[in-house]
PDB file of C-alpha atoms in Angstrom:
ATOM      1  CA  MET A   1     -54.682  23.328  28.664  1.00 88.00           C
ATOM      2  CA  ASN A   2     -53.806  23.366  24.977  1.00 97.00           C
ATOM      3  CA  ARG A   3     -51.277  25.957  23.905  1.00 98.00           C
ATOM      4  CA  LEU A   4     -49.189  26.997  20.938  1.00 98.00           C
ATOM      5  CA  VAL A   5     -45.513  26.103  21.534  1.00 98.00           C
ATOM      6  CA  SER A   6     -43.891  26.670  18.127  1.00 97.00           C
ATOM      7  CA  ILE A   7     -44.369  28.893  15.086  1.00 97.00           C
ATOM      8  CA  VAL A   8     -42.072  28.619  12.063  1.00 94.00           C
ATOM      9  CA  TYR A   9     -42.348  29.919   8.530  1.00 92.00           C
ATOM     10  CA  LYS A  10     -40.499  30.209   5.228  1.00 87.00           C
ATOM     11  CA  PRO A  11     -39.892  33.877   4.356  1.00 83.00           C
ATOM     12  CA  GLN A  12     -39.337  34.884   0.756  1.00 81.00           C
ATOM     13  CA  ASP A  13     -35.751  36.017   1.343  1.00 78.00           C
ATOM     14  CA  ALA A  14     -34.665  32.928   3.324  1.00 72.00           C
ATOM     15  CA  SER A  15     -31.640  31.003   2.106  1.00 70.00           C
ATOM     16  CA  LEU A  16     -32.654  27.531   1.022  1.00 68.00           C
ATOM     17  CA  ASN A  17     -31.598  24.766   3.373  1.00 65.00           C
ATOM     18  CA  PRO A  18     -30.331  21.850   1.249  1.00 66.00           C
ATOM     19  CA  ASP A  19     -30.496  19.511   4.260  1.00 64.00           C
ATOM     20  CA  GLY A  20     -34.088  20.146   5.303  1.00 64.00           C
ATOM     21  CA  TYR A  21     -37.133  22.348   5.148  1.00 71.00           C
ATOM     22  CA  THR A  22     -36.395  26.066   5.168  1.00 74.00           C
ATOM     23  CA  ARG A  23     -38.167  27.301   8.289  1.00 82.00           C
ATOM     24  CA  LEU A  24     -37.390  30.200  10.623  1.00 85.00           C
ATOM     25  CA  PRO A  25     -38.811  30.488  14.166  1.00 90.00           C
ATOM     26  CA  LEU A  26     -41.153  33.252  15.274  1.00 95.00           C
ATOM     27  CA  SER A  27     -42.409  34.229  18.720  1.00 97.00           C
ATOM     28  CA  SER A  28     -45.544  35.724  17.166  1.00 98.00           C
ATOM     29  CA  ALA A  29     -47.151  35.959  13.747  1.00 97.00           C
ATOM     30  CA  GLN A  30     -50.228  37.088  11.909  1.00 97.00           C
ATOM     31  CA  LEU A  31     -52.481  34.405  10.430  1.00 97.00           C
ATOM     32  CA  VAL A  32     -54.131  35.653   7.251  1.00 96.00           C
ATOM     33  CA  ALA A  33     -57.440  34.185   6.074  1.00 95.00           C
ATOM     34  CA  GLY A  34     -57.046  32.472   2.723  1.00 93.00           C
ATOM     35  CA  HIS A  35     -53.238  32.387   2.997  1.00 94.00           C
ATOM     36  CA  GLY A  36     -51.599  31.207   6.237  1.00 94.00           C
ATOM     37  CA  ILE A  37     -48.768  32.877   8.143  1.00 95.00           C
ATOM     38  CA  GLU A  38     -48.149  36.403   6.882  1.00 95.00           C
ATOM     39  CA  GLY A  39     -44.998  36.454   4.755  1.00 91.00           C
ATOM     40  CA  ASP A  40     -44.836  32.640   4.516  1.00 88.00           C
ATOM     41  CA  THR A  41     -44.090  31.454   0.992  1.00 84.00           C
ATOM     42  CA  LYS A  42     -45.621  28.056   1.895  1.00 78.00           C
ATOM     43  CA  GLY A  43     -49.027  29.650   2.442  1.00 76.00           C
ATOM     44  CA  GLY A  44     -51.751  30.276  -0.075  1.00 73.00           C
ATOM     45  CA  GLY A  45     -53.484  27.929  -2.407  1.00 74.00           C
ATOM     46  CA  THR A  46     -57.031  26.884  -1.749  1.00 76.00           C
ATOM     47  CA  THR A  47     -56.716  24.846   1.443  1.00 80.00           C
ATOM     48  CA  ARG A  48     -53.060  24.190   2.347  1.00 82.00           C
ATOM     49  CA  HIS A  49     -52.358  27.212   4.546  1.00 93.00           C
ATOM     50  CA  VAL A  50     -50.648  25.740   7.627  1.00 95.00           C
ATOM     51  CA  ASN A  51     -49.386  22.361   8.817  1.00 94.00           C
ATOM     52  CA  ILE A  52     -50.124  21.688  12.487  1.00 97.00           C
ATOM     53  CA  MET A  53     -48.564  18.983  14.682  1.00 96.00           C
ATOM     54  CA  SER A  54     -48.813  17.897  18.331  1.00 98.00           C
ATOM     55  CA  ALA A  55     -45.879  18.329  20.712  1.00 97.00           C
ATOM     56  CA  HIS A  56     -46.273  14.864  22.263  1.00 97.00           C
ATOM     57  CA  VAL A  57     -46.206  13.233  18.818  1.00 96.00           C
ATOM     58  CA  MET A  58     -43.049  15.179  17.967  1.00 95.00           C
ATOM     59  CA  ALA A  59     -41.440  13.780  21.124  1.00 96.00           C
ATOM     60  CA  SER A  60     -42.460  10.249  20.167  1.00 96.00           C
ATOM     61  CA  LEU A  61     -41.071  10.651  16.652  1.00 95.00           C
ATOM     62  CA  ALA A  62     -37.816  12.012  18.109  1.00 96.00           C
ATOM     63  CA  GLU A  63     -37.451   8.790  20.136  1.00 96.00           C
ATOM     64  CA  GLU A  64     -37.725   6.888  16.837  1.00 95.00           C
ATOM     65  CA  GLY A  65     -34.884   8.869  15.293  1.00 95.00           C
ATOM     66  CA  PHE A  66     -36.841  11.470  13.331  1.00 94.00           C
ATOM     67  CA  LEU A  67     -35.461  15.005  13.175  1.00 90.00           C
ATOM     68  CA  THR A  68     -37.949  17.034  15.195  1.00 91.00           C
ATOM     69  CA  GLN A  69     -36.573  20.486  15.876  1.00 88.00           C
ATOM     70  CA  PRO A  70     -39.197  23.115  14.966  1.00 87.00           C
ATOM     71  CA  GLY A  71     -39.835  22.950  11.218  1.00 87.00           C
ATOM     72  CA  GLN A  72     -37.831  19.778  10.556  1.00 88.00           C
ATOM     73  CA  LEU A  73     -40.951  17.714   9.904  1.00 89.00           C
ATOM     74  CA  GLY A  74     -42.374  20.359   7.570  1.00 87.00           C
ATOM     75  CA  GLU A  75     -44.842  21.694  10.125  1.00 92.00           C
ATOM     76  CA  GLN A  76     -45.462  25.366  10.838  1.00 95.00           C
ATOM     77  CA  LEU A  77     -47.368  25.210  14.132  1.00 97.00           C
ATOM     78  CA  ILE A  78     -46.891  22.887  17.117  1.00 97.00           C
ATOM     79  CA  VAL A  79     -49.600  22.565  19.763  1.00 98.00           C
ATOM     80  CA  GLU A  80     -49.084  21.139  23.245  1.00 98.00           C
ATOM     81  CA  GLY A  81     -51.893  19.323  25.061  1.00 97.00           C
ATOM     82  CA  LEU A  82     -54.009  18.474  22.015  1.00 97.00           C
ATOM     83  CA  ASP A  83     -53.687  15.462  19.742  1.00 96.00           C
ATOM     84  CA  VAL A  84     -54.362  17.116  16.393  1.00 97.00           C
ATOM     85  CA  ASN A  85     -54.223  13.686  14.714  1.00 96.00           C
ATOM     86  CA  THR A  86     -57.648  12.924  16.238  1.00 96.00           C
ATOM     87  CA  LEU A  87     -59.322  15.930  14.609  1.00 97.00           C
ATOM     88  CA  SER A  88     -61.576  15.589  11.573  1.00 97.00           C
ATOM     89  CA  ALA A  89     -62.003  17.637   8.435  1.00 97.00           C
ATOM     90  CA  GLY A  90     -64.185  20.628   9.271  1.00 97.00           C
ATOM     91  CA  ASP A  91     -63.108  20.863  12.920  1.00 97.00           C
ATOM     92  CA  ARG A  92     -62.007  24.369  13.852  1.00 98.00           C
ATOM     93  CA  LEU A  93     -59.293  25.539  16.186  1.00 98.00           C
ATOM     94  CA  GLN A  94     -59.251  28.964  17.815  1.00 98.00           C
ATOM     95  CA  ILE A  95     -55.640  30.103  18.269  1.00 98.00           C
ATOM     96  CA  GLY A  96     -55.233  33.091  20.531  1.00 97.00           C
ATOM     97  CA  ALA A  97     -57.975  35.691  20.795  1.00 97.00           C
ATOM     98  CA  GLU A  98     -58.849  36.029  17.102  1.00 96.00           C
ATOM     99  CA  ALA A  99     -57.356  33.523  14.670  1.00 98.00           C
ATOM    100  CA  CYS A 100     -59.281  30.451  13.600  1.00 98.00           C
ATOM    101  CA  VAL A 101     -58.196  27.573  11.356  1.00 98.00           C
ATOM    102  CA  GLU A 102     -60.235  24.741   9.884  1.00 97.00           C
ATOM    103  CA  ILE A 103     -58.852  21.229   9.549  1.00 97.00           C
ATOM    104  CA  VAL A 104     -58.752  20.111   5.914  1.00 96.00           C
ATOM    105  CA  GLU A 105     -57.041  16.720   5.918  1.00 96.00           C
ATOM    106  CA  PRO A 106     -54.280  14.642   7.535  1.00 96.00           C
ATOM    107  CA  ARG A 107     -50.707  15.288   6.400  1.00 92.00           C
ATOM    108  CA  THR A 108     -49.138  12.293   4.696  1.00 88.00           C
ATOM    109  CA  GLY A 109     -45.601  13.448   3.932  1.00 82.00           C
ATOM    110  CA  CYS A 110     -43.928  13.680   0.556  1.00 81.00           C
ATOM    111  CA  GLY A 111     -40.665  12.974  -1.237  1.00 81.00           C
ATOM    112  CA  LYS A 112     -39.045  15.966   0.480  1.00 81.00           C
ATOM    113  CA  PHE A 113     -40.014  14.521   3.848  1.00 84.00           C
ATOM    114  CA  GLU A 114     -38.357  11.205   2.988  1.00 86.00           C
ATOM    115  CA  LYS A 115     -35.247  12.928   1.651  1.00 85.00           C
ATOM    116  CA  TYR A 116     -34.749  15.174   4.688  1.00 86.00           C
ATOM    117  CA  GLN A 117     -35.689  12.571   7.283  1.00 88.00           C
ATOM    118  CA  GLU A 118     -33.979   9.659   5.510  1.00 88.00           C
ATOM    119  CA  LYS A 119     -37.010   7.594   6.480  1.00 90.00           C
ATOM    120  CA  LEU A 120     -40.106   6.461   4.629  1.00 88.00           C
ATOM    121  CA  ARG A 121     -43.197   8.595   5.188  1.00 87.00           C
ATOM    122  CA  GLN A 122     -45.063   5.397   6.103  1.00 91.00           C
ATOM    123  CA  GLU A 123     -42.921   5.187   9.252  1.00 91.00           C
ATOM    124  CA  ALA A 124     -44.728   8.303  10.517  1.00 91.00           C
ATOM    125  CA  SER A 125     -48.101   7.471   8.981  1.00 91.00           C
ATOM    126  CA  GLY A 126     -51.043   8.910  10.903  1.00 93.00           C
ATOM    127  CA  ARG A 127     -48.754  11.058  13.053  1.00 94.00           C
ATOM    128  CA  LEU A 128     -47.782  13.976  10.816  1.00 94.00           C
ATOM    129  CA  GLY A 129     -50.568  16.243  12.013  1.00 96.00           C
ATOM    130  CA  MET A 130     -53.098  18.090   9.931  1.00 97.00           C
ATOM    131  CA  ILE A 131     -53.288  20.498   7.060  1.00 95.00           C
ATOM    132  CA  ALA A 132     -55.520  23.456   7.886  1.00 97.00           C
ATOM    133  CA  LYS A 133     -56.841  26.551   6.192  1.00 96.00           C
ATOM    134  CA  VAL A 134     -57.044  29.915   7.923  1.00 97.00           C
ATOM    135  CA  VAL A 135     -60.675  31.029   8.085  1.00 97.00           C
ATOM    136  CA  THR A 136     -60.317  34.015  10.450  1.00 97.00           C
ATOM    137  CA  SER A 137     -57.269  36.280  10.464  1.00 98.00           C
ATOM    138  CA  GLY A 138     -55.607  37.222  13.724  1.00 98.00           C
ATOM    139  CA  ALA A 139     -52.423  37.550  15.719  1.00 98.00           C
ATOM    140  CA  ILE A 140     -50.942  34.409  17.284  1.00 98.00           C
ATOM    141  CA  ALA A 141     -48.051  34.046  19.735  1.00 98.00           C
ATOM    142  CA  LEU A 142     -46.191  31.358  21.609  1.00 98.00           C
ATOM    143  CA  GLY A 143     -48.167  30.372  24.693  1.00 98.00           C
ATOM    144  CA  ASP A 144     -51.551  31.253  23.166  1.00 98.00           C
ATOM    145  CA  ASP A 145     -54.481  29.050  24.108  1.00 98.00           C
ATOM    146  CA  VAL A 146     -55.682  26.663  21.414  1.00 98.00           C
ATOM    147  CA  SER A 147     -59.241  25.357  21.642  1.00 97.00           C
ATOM    148  CA  ILE A 148     -61.591  23.312  19.508  1.00 97.00           C
ATOM    149  CA  VAL A 149     -64.519  25.531  18.523  1.00 94.00           C
ATOM    150  CA  GLY A 150     -66.450  23.340  16.149  1.00 70.00           C
TER     151      GLY A 150
END
């Protein structure tokens, strides 16, 4: 079974973390179509609403010395039981009873990633999950089922 095991976001009033991504954990959230996680300053834009990673990949990266506590790799959602790195652009994931996201493209990392991780992004190439856009709004919570719907 695939399930949601982590939700983090960057609220507007959060103090900036000079040593890593500013992310705060949530037990539940509202996904908003065309934006991302409600209240998340990282949401919005045309297609970069949420970053999704796989729990087993996070564990593998941790063994290689990457910082992998929730949000430390720049992700917002972590899914257990599903290798999101195998998904293709256009694939859709149902999260919980209502929310649906569409895979846009693989995440590749950036200068911030290299600064915070003190590793080259190429060292995690192909394993940083996917960027997705929210196509159907809905509530999500830790433990929610995650399924591929198209």
